[in-house]
Amino acid sequence: ELLDVLSEAPKSAVVDVLDKQKNFIGQALYARTSPIALRLLTRSRPSEEPVNDAFFIRRLERAWERRRTLHKRDAFRVVHGEADLLPGLFVDRYGSVLVLQTLSEGLDARKEILATALAKMAGCSTVVCRDDGSGRDFEGLPREKKVLVGAAPGLVGYHEGENRFAIDVMEDAKTGSFLDQVDNHLRAGELGRGAALDLFSYHGGFALALSRSCVSVHAVEQDEIAAGRIKAAVAENGRGNVTVECGNAFDVLRNYEREGRQFDTVVIDPPGLAKRKEGLKTAMRAYHELNLRALKLLKPEGLLVSCSCSGKVTRQGFEELILGAAKDAKRSL
């Protein structure tokens, strides 16, 4: 019935949403190709709040004001999708560069307009889009990456606390880094001590933070380019107590267990292992093995920092998994 009604609607159109009794519910973005046909934007009627370019720019301005006052940093998330009432739009700032991602047909069609408005309000010289992730496949959108405002930026610098990093926003993972982990990096740096092991280190966010409080930090990263970024950050920040190994974390854990190596602090921060519901069981087995082996390397009274960025893994389920791994490792937490 919905498809019959929308068959004549243009791509990325704004449509009125009614219930079965024809009562008005709100205005939504319509997507022809996405499994999510409608994304609600406002409960207001078109006569009260027309959804046009000015509508989206107002929402961008509110998101910018919200984050600008919260963060005294040179890198942070400016727009966070539904949380900012802009479904499917994500924007990260790194210094004078903004990186935009769209995961909805409606905002994908409007990203050039949004990029120009964002650059003006944030005072940024460059806006790029990193629409090359697998989430675009789910939405039926083509993968692409390009410069929307300004020129290709090359390496971009930003800080996490006192530590400086350099990223390639056009080639590195996600939008260049993982800004949602910055607070966890800094907190681990406050708590860590002794000899530390940082697994799935990526650009060394945990490793560099831990280097301030730990005697030594060993960072493990499988991707050679990312491992090179860690080494560059170690040199840039003068952290001679950090070593870097390019290797698979699962293999490294097994090898270290055989060698009898022990650490006072262990960090596990793997990539998303369960992006879809059907991969959840496999992901849970992988998380269990990682935590089990990490606990076997952890000294008594040591610190374990264990992370999951898999949306299908609940907080309760993850906590139960770690407790199960601790039981199998015969360790108390």
JSON list of C-alpha atoms in Angstrom, two decimals, residues 91-299:
[
{"chain": "A", "resi": 91, "resn": "VAL", "atom": "CA", "xyz": [30.02, 15.06, 10.29]},
{"chain": "A", "resi": 92, "resn": "ASP", "atom": "CA", "xyz": [33.42, 15.04, 12.04]},
{"chain": "A", "resi": 93, "resn": "ARG", "atom": "CA", "xyz": [35.76, 17.98, 12.42]},
{"chain": "A", "resi": 94, "resn": "TYR", "atom": "CA", "xyz": [39.55, 17.74, 12.34]},
{"chain": "A", "resi": 95, "resn": "GLY", "atom": "CA", "xyz": [41.05, 21.22, 12.66]},
{"chain": "A", "resi": 96, "resn": "SER", "atom": "CA", "xyz": [40.02, 23.19, 9.59]},
{"chain": "A", "resi": 97, "resn": "VAL", "atom": "CA", "xyz": [38.65, 20.11, 7.78]},
{"chain": "A", "resi": 98, "resn": "LEU", "atom": "CA", "xyz": [35.14, 18.65, 7.98]},
{"chain": "A", "resi": 99, "resn": "VAL", "atom": "CA", "xyz": [34.42, 15.07, 6.92]},
{"chain": "A", "resi": 100, "resn": "LEU", "atom": "CA", "xyz": [30.84, 14.27, 5.97]},
{"chain": "A", "resi": 101, "resn": "GLN", "atom": "CA", "xyz": [29.08, 10.92, 5.63]},
{"chain": "A", "resi": 102, "resn": "THR", "atom": "CA", "xyz": [25.52, 10.36, 4.43]},
{"chain": "A", "resi": 103, "resn": "LEU", "atom": "CA", "xyz": [23.63, 7.12, 5.02]},
{"chain": "A", "resi": 104, "resn": "SER", "atom": "CA", "xyz": [20.20, 8.18, 3.82]},
{"chain": "A", "resi": 105, "resn": "GLU", "atom": "CA", "xyz": [19.04, 8.85, 0.27]},
{"chain": "A", "resi": 106, "resn": "GLY", "atom": "CA", "xyz": [17.44, 12.17, 1.21]},
{"chain": "A", "resi": 107, "resn": "LEU", "atom": "CA", "xyz": [20.52, 13.75, 2.78]},
{"chain": "A", "resi": 108, "resn": "ASP", "atom": "CA", "xyz": [22.85, 12.18, 0.24]},
{"chain": "A", "resi": 109, "resn": "ALA", "atom": "CA", "xyz": [21.02, 14.16, -2.45]},
{"chain": "A", "resi": 110, "resn": "ARG", "atom": "CA", "xyz": [21.54, 17.36, -0.45]},
{"chain": "A", "resi": 111, "resn": "LYS", "atom": "CA", "xyz": [25.16, 16.93, 0.70]},
{"chain": "A", "resi": 112, "resn": "GLU", "atom": "CA", "xyz": [26.64, 19.65, -1.53]},
{"chain": "A", "resi": 113, "resn": "ILE", "atom": "CA", "xyz": [24.26, 22.22, -0.01]},
{"chain": "A", "resi": 114, "resn": "LEU", "atom": "CA", "xyz": [24.96, 20.92, 3.49]},
{"chain": "A", "resi": 115, "resn": "ALA", "atom": "CA", "xyz": [28.73, 21.00, 2.92]},
{"chain": "A", "resi": 116, "resn": "THR", "atom": "CA", "xyz": [28.70, 24.65, 1.86]},
{"chain": "A", "resi": 117, "resn": "ALA", "atom": "CA", "xyz": [26.60, 25.64, 4.88]},
{"chain": "A", "resi": 118, "resn": "LEU", "atom": "CA", "xyz": [28.79, 23.62, 7.27]},
{"chain": "A", "resi": 119, "resn": "ALA", "atom": "CA", "xyz": [32.02, 25.16, 5.98]},
{"chain": "A", "resi": 120, "resn": "LYS", "atom": "CA", "xyz": [30.62, 28.66, 6.52]},
{"chain": "A", "resi": 121, "resn": "MET", "atom": "CA", "xyz": [29.26, 28.12, 10.04]},
{"chain": "A", "resi": 122, "resn": "ALA", "atom": "CA", "xyz": [32.32, 26.19, 11.28]},
{"chain": "A", "resi": 123, "resn": "GLY", "atom": "CA", "xyz": [34.89, 28.43, 9.57]},
{"chain": "A", "resi": 124, "resn": "CYS", "atom": "CA", "xyz": [36.46, 25.45, 7.84]},
{"chain": "A", "resi": 125, "resn": "SER", "atom": "CA", "xyz": [38.33, 25.65, 4.53]},
{"chain": "A", "resi": 126, "resn": "THR", "atom": "CA", "xyz": [37.70, 22.09, 3.37]},
{"chain": "A", "resi": 127, "resn": "VAL", "atom": "CA", "xyz": [34.77, 19.65, 3.42]},
{"chain": "A", "resi": 128, "resn": "VAL", "atom": "CA", "xyz": [35.15, 16.13, 2.06]},
{"chain": "A", "resi": 129, "resn": "CYS", "atom": "CA", "xyz": [32.70, 13.26, 1.84]},
{"chain": "A", "resi": 130, "resn": "ARG", "atom": "CA", "xyz": [33.69, 9.75, 2.86]},
{"chain": "A", "resi": 131, "resn": "ASP", "atom": "CA", "xyz": [30.70, 7.93, 1.49]},
{"chain": "A", "resi": 132, "resn": "ASP", "atom": "CA", "xyz": [32.67, 4.77, 0.76]},
{"chain": "A", "resi": 133, "resn": "GLY", "atom": "CA", "xyz": [31.58, 2.56, 3.69]},
{"chain": "A", "resi": 134, "resn": "SER", "atom": "CA", "xyz": [29.58, -0.66, 3.60]},
{"chain": "A", "resi": 135, "resn": "GLY", "atom": "CA", "xyz": [26.58, 1.07, 5.17]},
{"chain": "A", "resi": 136, "resn": "ARG", "atom": "CA", "xyz": [25.92, 2.62, 1.77]},
{"chain": "A", "resi": 137, "resn": "ASP", "atom": "CA", "xyz": [25.33, -0.83, 0.29]},
{"chain": "A", "resi": 138, "resn": "PHE", "atom": "CA", "xyz": [22.52, -1.44, 2.78]},
{"chain": "A", "resi": 139, "resn": "GLU", "atom": "CA", "xyz": [20.89, 1.82, 1.69]},
{"chain": "A", "resi": 140, "resn": "GLY", "atom": "CA", "xyz": [21.30, 1.08, -2.02]},
{"chain": "A", "resi": 141, "resn": "LEU", "atom": "CA", "xyz": [23.60, 4.07, -2.45]},
{"chain": "A", "resi": 142, "resn": "PRO", "atom": "CA", "xyz": [26.82, 4.10, -4.51]},
{"chain": "A", "resi": 143, "resn": "ARG", "atom": "CA", "xyz": [30.15, 4.29, -2.67]},
{"chain": "A", "resi": 144, "resn": "GLU", "atom": "CA", "xyz": [32.18, 7.44, -3.30]},
{"chain": "A", "resi": 145, "resn": "LYS", "atom": "CA", "xyz": [34.67, 9.83, -1.76]},
{"chain": "A", "resi": 146, "resn": "LYS", "atom": "CA", "xyz": [35.34, 13.33, -3.00]},
{"chain": "A", "resi": 147, "resn": "VAL", "atom": "CA", "xyz": [36.07, 16.93, -2.02]},
{"chain": "A", "resi": 148, "resn": "LEU", "atom": "CA", "xyz": [32.89, 18.99, -1.62]},
{"chain": "A", "resi": 149, "resn": "VAL", "atom": "CA", "xyz": [34.43, 22.33, -0.57]},
{"chain": "A", "resi": 150, "resn": "GLY", "atom": "CA", "xyz": [38.02, 23.54, -1.01]},
{"chain": "A", "resi": 151, "resn": "ALA", "atom": "CA", "xyz": [40.93, 21.35, -2.08]},
{"chain": "A", "resi": 152, "resn": "ALA", "atom": "CA", "xyz": [42.15, 17.87, -1.12]},
{"chain": "A", "resi": 153, "resn": "PRO", "atom": "CA", "xyz": [43.75, 18.40, 2.31]},
{"chain": "A", "resi": 154, "resn": "GLY", "atom": "CA", "xyz": [46.58, 15.84, 2.50]},
{"chain": "A", "resi": 155, "resn": "LEU", "atom": "CA", "xyz": [47.53, 14.89, 6.06]},
{"chain": "A", "resi": 156, "resn": "VAL", "atom": "CA", "xyz": [45.48, 16.70, 8.73]},
{"chain": "A", "resi": 157, "resn": "GLY", "atom": "CA", "xyz": [46.70, 17.22, 12.30]},
{"chain": "A", "resi": 158, "resn": "TYR", "atom": "CA", "xyz": [44.61, 17.12, 15.46]},
{"chain": "A", "resi": 159, "resn": "HIS", "atom": "CA", "xyz": [45.06, 16.51, 19.20]},
{"chain": "A", "resi": 160, "resn": "GLU", "atom": "CA", "xyz": [43.86, 14.00, 21.76]},
{"chain": "A", "resi": 161, "resn": "GLY", "atom": "CA", "xyz": [44.74, 15.67, 25.03]},
{"chain": "A", "resi": 162, "resn": "GLU", "atom": "CA", "xyz": [48.43, 16.53, 24.76]},
{"chain": "A", "resi": 163, "resn": "ASN", "atom": "CA", "xyz": [49.12, 14.06, 21.96]},
{"chain": "A", "resi": 164, "resn": "ARG", "atom": "CA", "xyz": [49.17, 15.15, 18.33]},
{"chain": "A", "resi": 165, "resn": "PHE", "atom": "CA", "xyz": [48.13, 12.86, 15.47]},
{"chain": "A", "resi": 166, "resn": "ALA", "atom": "CA", "xyz": [48.12, 13.19, 11.68]},
{"chain": "A", "resi": 167, "resn": "ILE", "atom": "CA", "xyz": [45.51, 11.46, 9.51]},
{"chain": "A", "resi": 168, "resn": "ASP", "atom": "CA", "xyz": [44.54, 11.18, 5.87]},
{"chain": "A", "resi": 169, "resn": "VAL", "atom": "CA", "xyz": [40.82, 11.97, 5.84]},
{"chain": "A", "resi": 170, "resn": "MET", "atom": "CA", "xyz": [40.48, 10.68, 2.26]},
{"chain": "A", "resi": 171, "resn": "GLU", "atom": "CA", "xyz": [42.12, 7.29, 2.79]},
{"chain": "A", "resi": 172, "resn": "ASP", "atom": "CA", "xyz": [42.19, 6.30, 6.48]},
{"chain": "A", "resi": 173, "resn": "ALA", "atom": "CA", "xyz": [39.33, 4.33, 8.11]},
{"chain": "A", "resi": 174, "resn": "LYS", "atom": "CA", "xyz": [35.92, 5.88, 8.80]},
{"chain": "A", "resi": 175, "resn": "THR", "atom": "CA", "xyz": [36.32, 9.67, 8.62]},
{"chain": "A", "resi": 176, "resn": "GLY", "atom": "CA", "xyz": [40.04, 9.40, 9.37]},
{"chain": "A", "resi": 177, "resn": "SER", "atom": "CA", "xyz": [39.92, 8.46, 13.04]},
{"chain": "A", "resi": 178, "resn": "PHE", "atom": "CA", "xyz": [37.57, 7.20, 15.77]},
{"chain": "A", "resi": 179, "resn": "LEU", "atom": "CA", "xyz": [36.56, 10.32, 17.68]},
{"chain": "A", "resi": 180, "resn": "ASP", "atom": "CA", "xyz": [34.02, 8.44, 19.83]},
{"chain": "A", "resi": 181, "resn": "GLN", "atom": "CA", "xyz": [36.98, 6.76, 21.57]},
{"chain": "A", "resi": 182, "resn": "VAL", "atom": "CA", "xyz": [38.95, 9.88, 22.50]},
{"chain": "A", "resi": 183, "resn": "ASP", "atom": "CA", "xyz": [37.55, 10.12, 26.04]},
{"chain": "A", "resi": 184, "resn": "ASN", "atom": "CA", "xyz": [38.27, 6.42, 26.57]},
{"chain": "A", "resi": 185, "resn": "HIS", "atom": "CA", "xyz": [41.85, 6.89, 25.29]},
{"chain": "A", "resi": 186, "resn": "LEU", "atom": "CA", "xyz": [42.41, 9.69, 27.80]},
{"chain": "A", "resi": 187, "resn": "ARG", "atom": "CA", "xyz": [40.76, 7.83, 30.69]},
{"chain": "A", "resi": 188, "resn": "ALA", "atom": "CA", "xyz": [42.86, 4.72, 30.06]},
{"chain": "A", "resi": 189, "resn": "GLY", "atom": "CA", "xyz": [45.91, 6.99, 30.10]},
{"chain": "A", "resi": 190, "resn": "GLU", "atom": "CA", "xyz": [44.96, 8.11, 33.61]},
{"chain": "A", "resi": 191, "resn": "LEU", "atom": "CA", "xyz": [44.47, 4.56, 34.90]},
{"chain": "A", "resi": 192, "resn": "GLY", "atom": "CA", "xyz": [47.18, 2.58, 33.08]},
{"chain": "A", "resi": 193, "resn": "ARG", "atom": "CA", "xyz": [50.46, 1.59, 34.68]},
{"chain": "A", "resi": 194, "resn": "GLY", "atom": "CA", "xyz": [53.49, -0.66, 34.30]},
{"chain": "A", "resi": 195, "resn": "ALA", "atom": "CA", "xyz": [53.95, -2.56, 31.05]},
{"chain": "A", "resi": 196, "resn": "ALA", "atom": "CA", "xyz": [51.00, -2.05, 28.66]},
{"chain": "A", "resi": 197, "resn": "LEU", "atom": "CA", "xyz": [49.76, -3.96, 25.60]},
{"chain": "A", "resi": 198, "resn": "ASP", "atom": "CA", "xyz": [47.49, -2.14, 23.13]},
{"chain": "A", "resi": 199, "resn": "LEU", "atom": "CA", "xyz": [45.76, -4.48, 20.63]},
{"chain": "A", "resi": 200, "resn": "PHE", "atom": "CA", "xyz": [44.08, -3.23, 17.43]},
{"chain": "A", "resi": 201, "resn": "SER", "atom": "CA", "xyz": [45.92, 0.03, 18.05]},
{"chain": "A", "resi": 202, "resn": "TYR", "atom": "CA", "xyz": [44.96, 1.71, 14.73]},
{"chain": "A", "resi": 203, "resn": "HIS", "atom": "CA", "xyz": [46.70, 5.13, 15.01]},
{"chain": "A", "resi": 204, "resn": "GLY", "atom": "CA", "xyz": [47.81, 4.61, 18.60]},
{"chain": "A", "resi": 205, "resn": "GLY", "atom": "CA", "xyz": [45.15, 6.57, 20.49]},
{"chain": "A", "resi": 206, "resn": "PHE", "atom": "CA", "xyz": [45.30, 4.26, 23.49]},
{"chain": "A", "resi": 207, "resn": "ALA", "atom": "CA", "xyz": [49.04, 3.63, 23.13]},
{"chain": "A", "resi": 208, "resn": "LEU", "atom": "CA", "xyz": [50.03, 7.31, 23.16]},
{"chain": "A", "resi": 209, "resn": "ALA", "atom": "CA", "xyz": [47.68, 8.08, 26.06]},
{"chain": "A", "resi": 210, "resn": "LEU", "atom": "CA", "xyz": [49.07, 5.13, 28.05]},
{"chain": "A", "resi": 211, "resn": "SER", "atom": "CA", "xyz": [52.65, 6.21, 27.34]},
{"chain": "A", "resi": 212, "resn": "ARG", "atom": "CA", "xyz": [52.29, 9.07, 29.84]},
{"chain": "A", "resi": 213, "resn": "SER", "atom": "CA", "xyz": [51.55, 6.75, 32.79]},
{"chain": "A", "resi": 214, "resn": "CYS", "atom": "CA", "xyz": [53.08, 3.41, 31.78]},
{"chain": "A", "resi": 215, "resn": "VAL", "atom": "CA", "xyz": [56.71, 2.35, 31.84]},
{"chain": "A", "resi": 216, "resn": "SER", "atom": "CA", "xyz": [56.36, 0.76, 28.40]},
{"chain": "A", "resi": 217, "resn": "VAL", "atom": "CA", "xyz": [53.62, 0.37, 25.79]},
{"chain": "A", "resi": 218, "resn": "HIS", "atom": "CA", "xyz": [53.57, -2.23, 23.01]},
{"chain": "A", "resi": 219, "resn": "ALA", "atom": "CA", "xyz": [51.09, -1.38, 20.23]},
{"chain": "A", "resi": 220, "resn": "VAL", "atom": "CA", "xyz": [49.86, -4.10, 17.85]},
{"chain": "A", "resi": 221, "resn": "GLU", "atom": "CA", "xyz": [48.23, -3.12, 14.54]},
{"chain": "A", "resi": 222, "resn": "GLN", "atom": "CA", "xyz": [47.69, -5.35, 11.48]},
{"chain": "A", "resi": 223, "resn": "ASP", "atom": "CA", "xyz": [47.36, -2.60, 8.86]},
{"chain": "A", "resi": 224, "resn": "GLU", "atom": "CA", "xyz": [50.81, -1.45, 7.73]},
{"chain": "A", "resi": 225, "resn": "ILE", "atom": "CA", "xyz": [49.73, 2.11, 6.94]},
{"chain": "A", "resi": 226, "resn": "ALA", "atom": "CA", "xyz": [48.05, 2.52, 10.34]},
{"chain": "A", "resi": 227, "resn": "ALA", "atom": "CA", "xyz": [51.11, 1.03, 12.06]},
{"chain": "A", "resi": 228, "resn": "GLY", "atom": "CA", "xyz": [53.19, 3.64, 10.23]},
{"chain": "A", "resi": 229, "resn": "ARG", "atom": "CA", "xyz": [50.90, 6.36, 11.60]},
{"chain": "A", "resi": 230, "resn": "ILE", "atom": "CA", "xyz": [51.56, 5.10, 15.15]},
{"chain": "A", "resi": 231, "resn": "LYS", "atom": "CA", "xyz": [55.31, 5.28, 14.59]},
{"chain": "A", "resi": 232, "resn": "ALA", "atom": "CA", "xyz": [54.98, 8.81, 13.23]},
{"chain": "A", "resi": 233, "resn": "ALA", "atom": "CA", "xyz": [52.88, 9.87, 16.23]},
{"chain": "A", "resi": 234, "resn": "VAL", "atom": "CA", "xyz": [55.40, 8.29, 18.63]},
{"chain": "A", "resi": 235, "resn": "ALA", "atom": "CA", "xyz": [58.18, 10.32, 17.01]},
{"chain": "A", "resi": 236, "resn": "GLU", "atom": "CA", "xyz": [56.10, 13.51, 16.84]},
{"chain": "A", "resi": 237, "resn": "ASN", "atom": "CA", "xyz": [55.22, 13.34, 20.52]},
{"chain": "A", "resi": 238, "resn": "GLY", "atom": "CA", "xyz": [58.62, 12.12, 21.71]},
{"chain": "A", "resi": 239, "resn": "ARG", "atom": "CA", "xyz": [57.27, 8.93, 23.33]},
{"chain": "A", "resi": 240, "resn": "GLY", "atom": "CA", "xyz": [60.29, 6.64, 23.24]},
{"chain": "A", "resi": 241, "resn": "ASN", "atom": "CA", "xyz": [58.64, 4.08, 25.53]},
{"chain": "A", "resi": 242, "resn": "VAL", "atom": "CA", "xyz": [56.20, 2.97, 22.78]},
{"chain": "A", "resi": 243, "resn": "THR", "atom": "CA", "xyz": [57.04, 0.10, 20.43]},
{"chain": "A", "resi": 244, "resn": "VAL", "atom": "CA", "xyz": [54.93, -0.95, 17.44]},
{"chain": "A", "resi": 245, "resn": "GLU", "atom": "CA", "xyz": [54.35, -4.43, 16.01]},
{"chain": "A", "resi": 246, "resn": "CYS", "atom": "CA", "xyz": [52.54, -4.99, 12.71]},
{"chain": "A", "resi": 247, "resn": "GLY", "atom": "CA", "xyz": [50.60, -8.20, 13.23]},
{"chain": "A", "resi": 248, "resn": "ASN", "atom": "CA", "xyz": [47.28, -9.98, 13.74]},
{"chain": "A", "resi": 249, "resn": "ALA", "atom": "CA", "xyz": [46.06, -9.52, 17.32]},
{"chain": "A", "resi": 250, "resn": "PHE", "atom": "CA", "xyz": [44.72, -13.08, 17.61]},
{"chain": "A", "resi": 251, "resn": "ASP", "atom": "CA", "xyz": [48.07, -14.51, 16.53]},
{"chain": "A", "resi": 252, "resn": "VAL", "atom": "CA", "xyz": [50.01, -12.13, 18.76]},
{"chain": "A", "resi": 253, "resn": "LEU", "atom": "CA", "xyz": [47.96, -13.12, 21.82]},
{"chain": "A", "resi": 254, "resn": "ARG", "atom": "CA", "xyz": [48.54, -16.82, 21.18]},
{"chain": "A", "resi": 255, "resn": "ASN", "atom": "CA", "xyz": [52.29, -16.28, 20.67]},
{"chain": "A", "resi": 256, "resn": "TYR", "atom": "CA", "xyz": [52.65, -14.16, 23.80]},
{"chain": "A", "resi": 257, "resn": "GLU", "atom": "CA", "xyz": [50.78, -16.75, 25.86]},
{"chain": "A", "resi": 258, "resn": "ARG", "atom": "CA", "xyz": [53.20, -19.44, 24.68]},
{"chain": "A", "resi": 259, "resn": "GLU", "atom": "CA", "xyz": [56.13, -17.17, 25.52]},
{"chain": "A", "resi": 260, "resn": "GLY", "atom": "CA", "xyz": [54.71, -16.48, 28.99]},
{"chain": "A", "resi": 261, "resn": "ARG", "atom": "CA", "xyz": [54.66, -12.70, 28.55]},
{"chain": "A", "resi": 262, "resn": "GLN", "atom": "CA", "xyz": [52.72, -10.66, 31.12]},
{"chain": "A", "resi": 263, "resn": "PHE", "atom": "CA", "xyz": [51.41, -7.08, 31.19]},
{"chain": "A", "resi": 264, "resn": "ASP", "atom": "CA", "xyz": [50.05, -4.73, 33.84]},
{"chain": "A", "resi": 265, "resn": "THR", "atom": "CA", "xyz": [47.61, -3.09, 31.39]},
{"chain": "A", "resi": 266, "resn": "VAL", "atom": "CA", "xyz": [45.93, -4.68, 28.36]},
{"chain": "A", "resi": 267, "resn": "VAL", "atom": "CA", "xyz": [43.68, -2.85, 25.88]},
{"chain": "A", "resi": 268, "resn": "ILE", "atom": "CA", "xyz": [41.43, -4.65, 23.36]},
{"chain": "A", "resi": 269, "resn": "ASP", "atom": "CA", "xyz": [39.72, -2.32, 20.87]},
{"chain": "A", "resi": 270, "resn": "PRO", "atom": "CA", "xyz": [38.77, -4.41, 17.79]},
{"chain": "A", "resi": 271, "resn": "PRO", "atom": "CA", "xyz": [36.83, -3.15, 14.77]},
{"chain": "A", "resi": 272, "resn": "GLY", "atom": "CA", "xyz": [33.12, -3.89, 14.52]},
{"chain": "A", "resi": 273, "resn": "LEU", "atom": "CA", "xyz": [32.84, -7.68, 14.51]},
{"chain": "A", "resi": 274, "resn": "ALA", "atom": "CA", "xyz": [29.02, -7.87, 14.21]},
{"chain": "A", "resi": 275, "resn": "LYS", "atom": "CA", "xyz": [27.73, -5.37, 11.67]},
{"chain": "A", "resi": 276, "resn": "ARG", "atom": "CA", "xyz": [24.67, -7.50, 10.90]},
{"chain": "A", "resi": 277, "resn": "LYS", "atom": "CA", "xyz": [22.48, -9.66, 13.13]},
{"chain": "A", "resi": 278, "resn": "GLU", "atom": "CA", "xyz": [23.43, -12.84, 11.26]},
{"chain": "A", "resi": 279, "resn": "GLY", "atom": "CA", "xyz": [27.10, -12.37, 12.23]},
{"chain": "A", "resi": 280, "resn": "LEU", "atom": "CA", "xyz": [26.45, -12.00, 15.94]},
{"chain": "A", "resi": 281, "resn": "LYS", "atom": "CA", "xyz": [27.32, -15.56, 17.05]},
{"chain": "A", "resi": 282, "resn": "THR", "atom": "CA", "xyz": [30.65, -15.52, 15.24]},
{"chain": "A", "resi": 283, "resn": "ALA", "atom": "CA", "xyz": [31.44, -12.10, 16.68]},
{"chain": "A", "resi": 284, "resn": "MET", "atom": "CA", "xyz": [30.66, -13.22, 20.23]},
{"chain": "A", "resi": 285, "resn": "ARG", "atom": "CA", "xyz": [33.05, -16.17, 19.85]},
{"chain": "A", "resi": 286, "resn": "ALA", "atom": "CA", "xyz": [35.77, -13.80, 18.63]},
{"chain": "A", "resi": 287, "resn": "TYR", "atom": "CA", "xyz": [35.20, -11.37, 21.52]},
{"chain": "A", "resi": 288, "resn": "HIS", "atom": "CA", "xyz": [35.32, -14.29, 23.96]},
{"chain": "A", "resi": 289, "resn": "GLU", "atom": "CA", "xyz": [38.65, -15.52, 22.59]},
{"chain": "A", "resi": 290, "resn": "LEU", "atom": "CA", "xyz": [40.17, -12.04, 22.65]},
{"chain": "A", "resi": 291, "resn": "ASN", "atom": "CA", "xyz": [39.18, -11.39, 26.25]},
{"chain": "A", "resi": 292, "resn": "LEU", "atom": "CA", "xyz": [40.10, -14.89, 27.42]},
{"chain": "A", "resi": 293, "resn": "ARG", "atom": "CA", "xyz": [43.61, -14.67, 25.96]},
{"chain": "A", "resi": 294, "resn": "ALA", "atom": "CA", "xyz": [44.10, -11.08, 27.11]},
{"chain": "A", "resi": 295, "resn": "LEU", "atom": "CA", "xyz": [43.22, -12.06, 30.67]},
{"chain": "A", "resi": 296, "resn": "LYS", "atom": "CA", "xyz": [45.80, -14.86, 30.55]},
{"chain": "A", "resi": 297, "resn": "LEU", "atom": "CA", "xyz": [48.45, -12.22, 29.79]},
{"chain": "A", "resi": 298, "resn": "LEU", "atom": "CA", "xyz": [47.28, -9.84, 32.51]},
{"chain": "A", "resi": 299, "resn": "LYS", "atom": "CA", "xyz": [49.19, -9.71, 35.78]}
]
